[in-house]
């Protein structure tokens, strides 16, 4: 007589099943995002050769939307780097049986800690007011 698996047994059996595919897509999407940022960064630096454009750009860089985009960039960099380290370890054969746990603990867990540690100081420097008298001056 065979018994059916309970829902808890099924959850334990399949809970890590798709971590590899999720890691694959996170690596690809953050990589494309970082490549887009790189092209945008080089284009922006090229445009800032003139002093008036440079001053205008500094004003945009202080905007809340730009600061939030910087925080998102930090998240992409952290996820891409830590997941890349995990993938390198898996390719080298280190921790191969535990690659799914490494994904959740290394890429997601440590990544969340690093993201919070880096984004809190960035978030506290957002100036929500666009009043020029309130904004800090460029050095």
Short mmCIF file of N, CA and C in Angstrom, two decimals:
data_model
loop_
_atom_site.label_atom_id
_atom_site.label_comp_id
_atom_site.label_asym_id
_atom_site.label_seq_id
_atom_site.Cartn_x
_atom_site.Cartn_y
_atom_site.Cartn_z
N UNK A 1 0.84 -1.18 0.00
CA UNK A 1 0.00 0.00 0.00
C UNK A 1 0.89 1.25 0.00
N UNK A 2 0.64 2.14 -0.93
CA UNK A 2 1.42 3.38 -1.03
C UNK A 2 0.67 4.51 -0.36
N UNK A 3 1.41 5.39 0.23
CA UNK A 3 0.78 6.54 0.87
C UNK A 3 1.10 7.79 0.06
N UNK A 4 0.18 8.70 0.06
CA UNK A 4 0.38 9.97 -0.64
C UNK A 4 1.25 10.88 0.22
N UNK A 5 2.04 11.69 -0.45
CA UNK A 5 2.90 12.63 0.28
C UNK A 5 2.05 13.77 0.84
N UNK A 6 2.40 14.17 2.03
CA UNK A 6 1.69 15.30 2.63
C UNK A 6 2.19 16.59 2.01
N UNK A 7 1.42 17.67 2.11
CA UNK A 7 1.87 18.95 1.56
C UNK A 7 3.21 19.42 2.13
N UNK A 8 3.44 19.16 3.41
CA UNK A 8 4.71 19.57 4.03
C UNK A 8 5.88 18.81 3.41
N UNK A 9 5.69 17.52 3.14
CA UNK A 9 6.75 16.73 2.50
C UNK A 9 7.03 17.26 1.09
N UNK A 10 5.99 17.65 0.39
CA UNK A 10 6.18 18.19 -0.96
C UNK A 10 6.92 19.52 -0.93
N UNK A 11 6.57 20.36 0.06
CA UNK A 11 7.25 21.65 0.17
C UNK A 11 8.73 21.44 0.48
N UNK A 12 9.05 20.53 1.38
CA UNK A 12 10.44 20.25 1.71
C UNK A 12 11.19 19.69 0.50
N UNK A 13 10.51 18.88 -0.29
CA UNK A 13 11.16 18.26 -1.44
C UNK A 13 11.46 19.27 -2.55
N UNK A 14 10.52 20.19 -2.81
CA UNK A 14 10.65 21.08 -3.96
C UNK A 14 10.94 22.53 -3.62
N UNK A 15 11.20 22.87 -2.39
CA UNK A 15 11.32 24.28 -2.04
C UNK A 15 12.52 24.97 -2.68
N UNK A 16 13.58 24.27 -3.00
CA UNK A 16 14.75 24.87 -3.62
C UNK A 16 14.80 24.59 -5.12
N UNK A 17 13.76 24.05 -5.68
CA UNK A 17 13.80 23.53 -7.05
C UNK A 17 14.18 24.57 -8.10
N UNK A 18 13.68 25.77 -8.02
CA UNK A 18 13.87 26.74 -9.09
C UNK A 18 14.89 27.82 -8.76
N UNK A 19 15.69 27.64 -7.73
CA UNK A 19 16.68 28.66 -7.35
C UNK A 19 17.72 28.86 -8.45
N UNK A 20 18.12 27.79 -9.12
CA UNK A 20 19.11 27.91 -10.20
C UNK A 20 18.59 28.74 -11.37
N UNK A 21 17.34 28.51 -11.75
CA UNK A 21 16.75 29.28 -12.85
C UNK A 21 16.54 30.73 -12.44
N UNK A 22 16.12 30.95 -11.20
CA UNK A 22 15.96 32.32 -10.71
C UNK A 22 17.31 33.04 -10.70
N UNK A 23 18.34 32.35 -10.24
CA UNK A 23 19.70 32.93 -10.25
C UNK A 23 20.15 33.26 -11.67
N UNK A 24 19.85 32.37 -12.62
CA UNK A 24 20.19 32.59 -14.02
C UNK A 24 19.55 33.88 -14.53
N UNK A 25 18.24 34.06 -14.28
CA UNK A 25 17.54 35.25 -14.78
C UNK A 25 17.96 36.51 -14.05
N UNK A 26 18.24 36.41 -12.75
CA UNK A 26 18.73 37.58 -12.03
C UNK A 26 20.07 38.02 -12.61
N UNK A 27 20.94 37.06 -12.90
CA UNK A 27 22.26 37.39 -13.46
C UNK A 27 22.12 38.06 -14.82
N UNK A 28 21.23 37.55 -15.66
CA UNK A 28 21.05 38.12 -17.00
C UNK A 28 20.41 39.50 -16.94
N UNK A 29 19.37 39.66 -16.16
CA UNK A 29 18.67 40.95 -16.10
C UNK A 29 19.52 42.04 -15.46
N UNK A 30 20.23 41.71 -14.38
CA UNK A 30 21.10 42.72 -13.77
C UNK A 30 22.26 43.05 -14.69
N UNK A 31 22.74 42.06 -15.44
CA UNK A 31 23.82 42.32 -16.40
C UNK A 31 23.38 43.27 -17.51
N UNK A 32 22.18 43.06 -18.03
CA UNK A 32 21.65 43.96 -19.07
C UNK A 32 21.42 45.35 -18.48
N UNK A 33 20.91 45.40 -17.27
CA UNK A 33 20.70 46.70 -16.61
C UNK A 33 22.00 47.45 -16.39
N UNK A 34 23.05 46.74 -15.97
CA UNK A 34 24.35 47.38 -15.76
C UNK A 34 24.97 47.82 -17.08
N UNK A 35 24.75 47.04 -18.14
CA UNK A 35 25.26 47.44 -19.45
C UNK A 35 24.54 48.71 -19.94
N UNK A 36 23.24 48.78 -19.73
CA UNK A 36 22.49 49.99 -20.10
C UNK A 36 22.98 51.18 -19.29
N UNK A 37 23.24 50.97 -18.01
CA UNK A 37 23.77 52.06 -17.17
C UNK A 37 25.14 52.51 -17.69
N UNK A 38 25.98 51.56 -18.07
CA UNK A 38 27.31 51.91 -18.57
C UNK A 38 27.22 52.80 -19.80
N UNK A 39 26.36 52.44 -20.75
CA UNK A 39 26.20 53.27 -21.95
C UNK A 39 25.64 54.65 -21.59
N UNK A 40 24.67 54.70 -20.70
CA UNK A 40 24.10 55.98 -20.27
C UNK A 40 25.15 56.83 -19.56
N UNK A 41 25.97 56.21 -18.74
CA UNK A 41 27.01 56.92 -18.01
C UNK A 41 28.05 57.53 -18.97
N UNK A 42 28.50 56.75 -19.93
CA UNK A 42 29.48 57.25 -20.90
C UNK A 42 28.86 58.37 -21.73
N UNK A 43 27.61 58.23 -22.13
CA UNK A 43 26.92 59.27 -22.90
C UNK A 43 26.80 60.55 -22.08
N UNK A 44 26.45 60.43 -20.80
CA UNK A 44 26.31 61.60 -19.94
C UNK A 44 27.65 62.30 -19.74
N UNK A 45 28.70 61.54 -19.51
CA UNK A 45 30.03 62.14 -19.34
C UNK A 45 30.44 62.88 -20.61
N UNK A 46 30.10 62.33 -21.76
CA UNK A 46 30.43 62.98 -23.03
C UNK A 46 29.69 64.30 -23.18
N UNK A 47 28.45 64.37 -22.68
CA UNK A 47 27.66 65.60 -22.80
C UNK A 47 28.12 66.70 -21.84
N UNK A 48 28.88 66.35 -20.83
CA UNK A 48 29.21 67.32 -19.78
C UNK A 48 30.51 68.07 -20.03
N UNK A 49 30.85 68.26 -21.26
CA UNK A 49 32.07 69.00 -21.59
C UNK A 49 31.89 70.51 -21.41
N UNK A 50 30.68 70.98 -21.52
CA UNK A 50 30.41 72.41 -21.38
C UNK A 50 29.96 72.72 -19.97
N UNK A 51 30.41 73.87 -19.46
CA UNK A 51 30.14 74.23 -18.06
C UNK A 51 28.65 74.38 -17.75
N UNK A 52 27.88 74.97 -18.64
CA UNK A 52 26.46 75.16 -18.37
C UNK A 52 25.72 73.83 -18.33
N UNK A 53 26.08 72.92 -19.21
CA UNK A 53 25.48 71.58 -19.17
C UNK A 53 25.89 70.83 -17.91
N UNK A 54 27.12 71.03 -17.48
CA UNK A 54 27.61 70.37 -16.27
C UNK A 54 26.81 70.82 -15.05
N UNK A 55 26.60 72.14 -14.93
CA UNK A 55 25.82 72.66 -13.80
C UNK A 55 24.38 72.17 -13.84
N UNK A 56 23.81 72.10 -15.04
CA UNK A 56 22.45 71.59 -15.19
C UNK A 56 22.38 70.12 -14.78
N UNK A 57 23.37 69.36 -15.17
CA UNK A 57 23.40 67.94 -14.83
C UNK A 57 23.54 67.74 -13.32
N UNK A 58 24.36 68.56 -12.67
CA UNK A 58 24.49 68.45 -11.21
C UNK A 58 23.16 68.68 -10.52
N UNK A 59 22.36 69.60 -11.04
CA UNK A 59 21.03 69.83 -10.49
C UNK A 59 20.14 68.60 -10.65
N UNK A 60 20.25 67.94 -11.80
CA UNK A 60 19.47 66.72 -12.01
C UNK A 60 19.96 65.58 -11.13
N UNK A 61 21.27 65.52 -10.88
CA UNK A 61 21.83 64.44 -10.07
C UNK A 61 21.38 64.54 -8.62
N UNK A 62 20.95 65.72 -8.19
CA UNK A 62 20.47 65.90 -6.82
C UNK A 62 18.99 65.60 -6.68
N UNK A 63 18.30 65.33 -7.77
CA UNK A 63 16.86 65.11 -7.70
C UNK A 63 16.55 63.78 -7.01
N UNK A 64 15.38 63.69 -6.37
CA UNK A 64 15.01 62.45 -5.68
C UNK A 64 14.94 61.24 -6.62
N UNK A 65 14.45 61.43 -7.84
CA UNK A 65 14.37 60.31 -8.77
C UNK A 65 15.74 59.76 -9.11
N UNK A 66 16.72 60.66 -9.28
CA UNK A 66 18.08 60.21 -9.58
C UNK A 66 18.65 59.45 -8.40
N UNK A 67 18.42 59.93 -7.19
CA UNK A 67 18.93 59.24 -5.99
C UNK A 67 18.29 57.87 -5.86
N UNK A 68 16.99 57.75 -6.15
CA UNK A 68 16.35 56.44 -6.10
C UNK A 68 16.91 55.51 -7.18
N UNK A 69 17.23 56.07 -8.34
CA UNK A 69 17.85 55.27 -9.39
C UNK A 69 19.26 54.81 -8.96
N UNK A 70 19.97 55.65 -8.23
CA UNK A 70 21.28 55.25 -7.69
C UNK A 70 21.14 54.09 -6.72
N UNK A 71 20.10 54.13 -5.90
CA UNK A 71 19.86 53.04 -4.95
C UNK A 71 19.53 51.75 -5.70
N UNK A 72 18.74 51.85 -6.77
CA UNK A 72 18.44 50.67 -7.59
C UNK A 72 19.71 50.14 -8.26
N UNK A 73 20.58 51.05 -8.70
CA UNK A 73 21.85 50.63 -9.29
C UNK A 73 22.69 49.87 -8.27
N UNK A 74 22.70 50.34 -7.03
CA UNK A 74 23.43 49.63 -5.97
C UNK A 74 22.89 48.21 -5.81
N UNK A 75 21.58 48.05 -5.82
CA UNK A 75 20.99 46.72 -5.72
C UNK A 75 21.39 45.82 -6.88
N UNK A 76 21.40 46.37 -8.09
CA UNK A 76 21.82 45.59 -9.26
C UNK A 76 23.27 45.15 -9.16
N UNK A 77 24.13 46.06 -8.75
CA UNK A 77 25.55 45.74 -8.63
C UNK A 77 25.77 44.65 -7.59
N UNK A 78 25.11 44.77 -6.44
CA UNK A 78 25.29 43.78 -5.37
C UNK A 78 24.78 42.41 -5.81
N UNK A 79 23.57 42.36 -6.37
CA UNK A 79 23.02 41.08 -6.82
C UNK A 79 23.89 40.45 -7.90
N UNK A 80 24.32 41.24 -8.86
CA UNK A 80 25.12 40.71 -9.96
C UNK A 80 26.47 40.19 -9.45
N UNK A 81 27.09 40.94 -8.56
CA UNK A 81 28.40 40.52 -8.04
C UNK A 81 28.31 39.26 -7.20
N UNK A 82 27.38 39.23 -6.25
CA UNK A 82 27.29 38.07 -5.36
C UNK A 82 26.81 36.82 -6.09
N UNK A 83 25.87 36.98 -7.00
CA UNK A 83 25.44 35.83 -7.79
C UNK A 83 26.55 35.36 -8.72
N UNK A 84 27.35 36.29 -9.23
CA UNK A 84 28.50 35.91 -10.05
C UNK A 84 29.54 35.13 -9.26
N UNK A 85 29.77 35.53 -8.01
CA UNK A 85 30.68 34.78 -7.14
C UNK A 85 30.14 33.37 -6.91
N UNK A 86 28.85 33.27 -6.66
CA UNK A 86 28.24 31.96 -6.46
C UNK A 86 28.37 31.09 -7.70
N UNK A 87 28.13 31.67 -8.87
CA UNK A 87 28.25 30.90 -10.11
C UNK A 87 29.69 30.46 -10.37
N UNK A 88 30.65 31.31 -10.04
CA UNK A 88 32.05 30.94 -10.20
C UNK A 88 32.41 29.79 -9.28
N UNK A 89 31.90 29.83 -8.04
CA UNK A 89 32.16 28.73 -7.11
C UNK A 89 31.54 27.43 -7.61
N UNK A 90 30.33 27.51 -8.15
CA UNK A 90 29.67 26.32 -8.68
C UNK A 90 30.43 25.77 -9.87
N UNK A 91 30.89 26.65 -10.76
CA UNK A 91 31.66 26.21 -11.92
C UNK A 91 32.98 25.57 -11.52
N UNK A 92 33.56 26.04 -10.41
CA UNK A 92 34.81 25.46 -9.92
C UNK A 92 34.57 24.18 -9.13
N UNK A 93 33.32 23.84 -8.89
CA UNK A 93 33.00 22.62 -8.16
C UNK A 93 32.91 22.80 -6.66
N UNK A 94 33.03 24.03 -6.17
CA UNK A 94 32.94 24.31 -4.74
C UNK A 94 31.47 24.47 -4.36
N UNK A 95 31.01 23.68 -3.44
CA UNK A 95 29.63 23.80 -2.97
C UNK A 95 28.60 23.39 -3.98
N UNK A 96 28.95 22.52 -4.91
CA UNK A 96 28.02 22.12 -5.97
C UNK A 96 26.73 21.50 -5.42
N UNK A 97 26.81 20.61 -4.42
CA UNK A 97 25.55 20.04 -3.90
C UNK A 97 24.67 21.07 -3.19
N UNK A 98 25.27 22.17 -2.75
CA UNK A 98 24.50 23.17 -1.98
C UNK A 98 24.36 24.48 -2.74
N UNK A 99 24.35 24.42 -4.06
CA UNK A 99 24.29 25.67 -4.82
C UNK A 99 23.00 26.43 -4.59
N UNK A 100 21.91 25.74 -4.37
CA UNK A 100 20.64 26.44 -4.17
C UNK A 100 20.63 27.17 -2.84
N UNK A 101 21.16 26.55 -1.80
CA UNK A 101 21.24 27.21 -0.51
C UNK A 101 22.22 28.38 -0.59
N UNK A 102 23.31 28.20 -1.35
CA UNK A 102 24.27 29.29 -1.54
C UNK A 102 23.60 30.48 -2.22
N UNK A 103 22.70 30.20 -3.16
CA UNK A 103 22.00 31.30 -3.84
C UNK A 103 21.20 32.11 -2.84
N UNK A 104 20.41 31.43 -2.01
CA UNK A 104 19.56 32.16 -1.09
C UNK A 104 20.35 32.84 0.01
N UNK A 105 21.37 32.20 0.54
CA UNK A 105 22.12 32.79 1.65
C UNK A 105 23.15 33.80 1.17
N UNK A 106 23.88 33.48 0.09
CA UNK A 106 24.93 34.38 -0.38
C UNK A 106 24.37 35.53 -1.20
N UNK A 107 23.71 35.21 -2.29
CA UNK A 107 23.25 36.26 -3.21
C UNK A 107 22.10 37.07 -2.63
N UNK A 108 21.13 36.41 -2.04
CA UNK A 108 19.96 37.12 -1.55
C UNK A 108 20.16 37.61 -0.11
N UNK A 109 20.59 36.73 0.78
CA UNK A 109 20.74 37.10 2.19
C UNK A 109 21.82 38.13 2.43
N UNK A 110 23.05 37.82 2.03
CA UNK A 110 24.15 38.77 2.19
C UNK A 110 23.92 40.01 1.33
N UNK A 111 23.33 39.81 0.15
CA UNK A 111 23.01 40.94 -0.72
C UNK A 111 22.04 41.91 -0.07
N UNK A 112 21.04 41.38 0.63
CA UNK A 112 20.07 42.25 1.31
C UNK A 112 20.74 43.05 2.43
N UNK A 113 21.64 42.40 3.16
CA UNK A 113 22.35 43.10 4.24
C UNK A 113 23.22 44.22 3.66
N UNK A 114 23.98 43.91 2.59
CA UNK A 114 24.82 44.92 1.96
C UNK A 114 23.99 46.05 1.35
N UNK A 115 22.86 45.68 0.76
CA UNK A 115 21.99 46.69 0.15
C UNK A 115 21.45 47.65 1.20
N UNK A 116 21.00 47.12 2.31
CA UNK A 116 20.48 48.00 3.38
C UNK A 116 21.60 48.88 3.93
N UNK A 117 22.78 48.28 4.13
CA UNK A 117 23.91 49.06 4.66
C UNK A 117 24.33 50.17 3.70
N UNK A 118 24.20 49.95 2.41
CA UNK A 118 24.58 50.97 1.44
C UNK A 118 23.48 51.94 1.08
N UNK A 119 22.23 51.48 1.12
CA UNK A 119 21.15 52.35 0.66
C UNK A 119 20.64 53.30 1.75
N UNK A 120 20.79 52.93 3.00
CA UNK A 120 20.30 53.82 4.07
C UNK A 120 21.04 55.17 4.04
N UNK A 121 22.38 55.19 3.96
CA UNK A 121 23.04 56.51 3.86
C UNK A 121 22.66 57.26 2.59
N UNK A 122 22.47 56.54 1.48
CA UNK A 122 22.08 57.21 0.24
C UNK A 122 20.67 57.78 0.36
N UNK A 123 19.77 57.03 1.00
CA UNK A 123 18.39 57.48 1.14
C UNK A 123 18.27 58.68 2.05
N UNK A 124 19.11 58.75 3.07
CA UNK A 124 19.03 59.89 3.99
C UNK A 124 19.52 61.18 3.36
N UNK A 125 20.22 61.10 2.24
CA UNK A 125 20.72 62.30 1.56
C UNK A 125 19.81 62.76 0.43
N UNK A 126 18.63 62.18 0.33
CA UNK A 126 17.68 62.63 -0.69
C UNK A 126 17.02 63.91 -0.19
N UNK A 127 17.05 64.93 -1.03
CA UNK A 127 16.40 66.20 -0.71
C UNK A 127 15.07 66.23 -1.45
N UNK A 128 14.00 66.03 -0.73
CA UNK A 128 12.68 65.93 -1.34
C UNK A 128 12.17 67.27 -1.84
N UNK A 129 12.70 68.35 -1.34
CA UNK A 129 12.30 69.67 -1.78
C UNK A 129 13.14 70.07 -2.99
N UNK A 130 12.52 70.67 -3.98
CA UNK A 130 13.24 71.14 -5.15
C UNK A 130 13.51 72.64 -5.07
N UNK A 131 13.30 73.23 -3.91
CA UNK A 131 13.58 74.63 -3.69
C UNK A 131 15.08 74.86 -3.75
N UNK A 132 15.60 75.70 -4.65
CA UNK A 132 17.04 75.90 -4.77
C UNK A 132 17.70 76.41 -3.49
N UNK A 133 16.93 77.09 -2.63
CA UNK A 133 17.51 77.59 -1.38
C UNK A 133 17.78 76.45 -0.41
N UNK A 134 17.06 75.35 -0.54
CA UNK A 134 17.19 74.21 0.37
C UNK A 134 18.29 73.24 -0.11
N UNK A 135 18.47 73.16 -1.42
CA UNK A 135 19.44 72.21 -1.98
C UNK A 135 20.86 72.61 -1.65
N UNK A 136 21.74 71.63 -1.36
CA UNK A 136 23.13 71.97 -1.08
C UNK A 136 23.84 72.45 -2.34
N UNK A 137 24.80 73.28 -2.17
CA UNK A 137 25.58 73.82 -3.30
C UNK A 137 26.67 72.85 -3.69
N UNK A 138 27.02 72.86 -4.99
CA UNK A 138 28.15 72.05 -5.47
C UNK A 138 29.45 72.73 -5.06
N UNK A 139 30.43 71.92 -4.77
CA UNK A 139 31.73 72.47 -4.37
C UNK A 139 32.51 72.95 -5.57
#
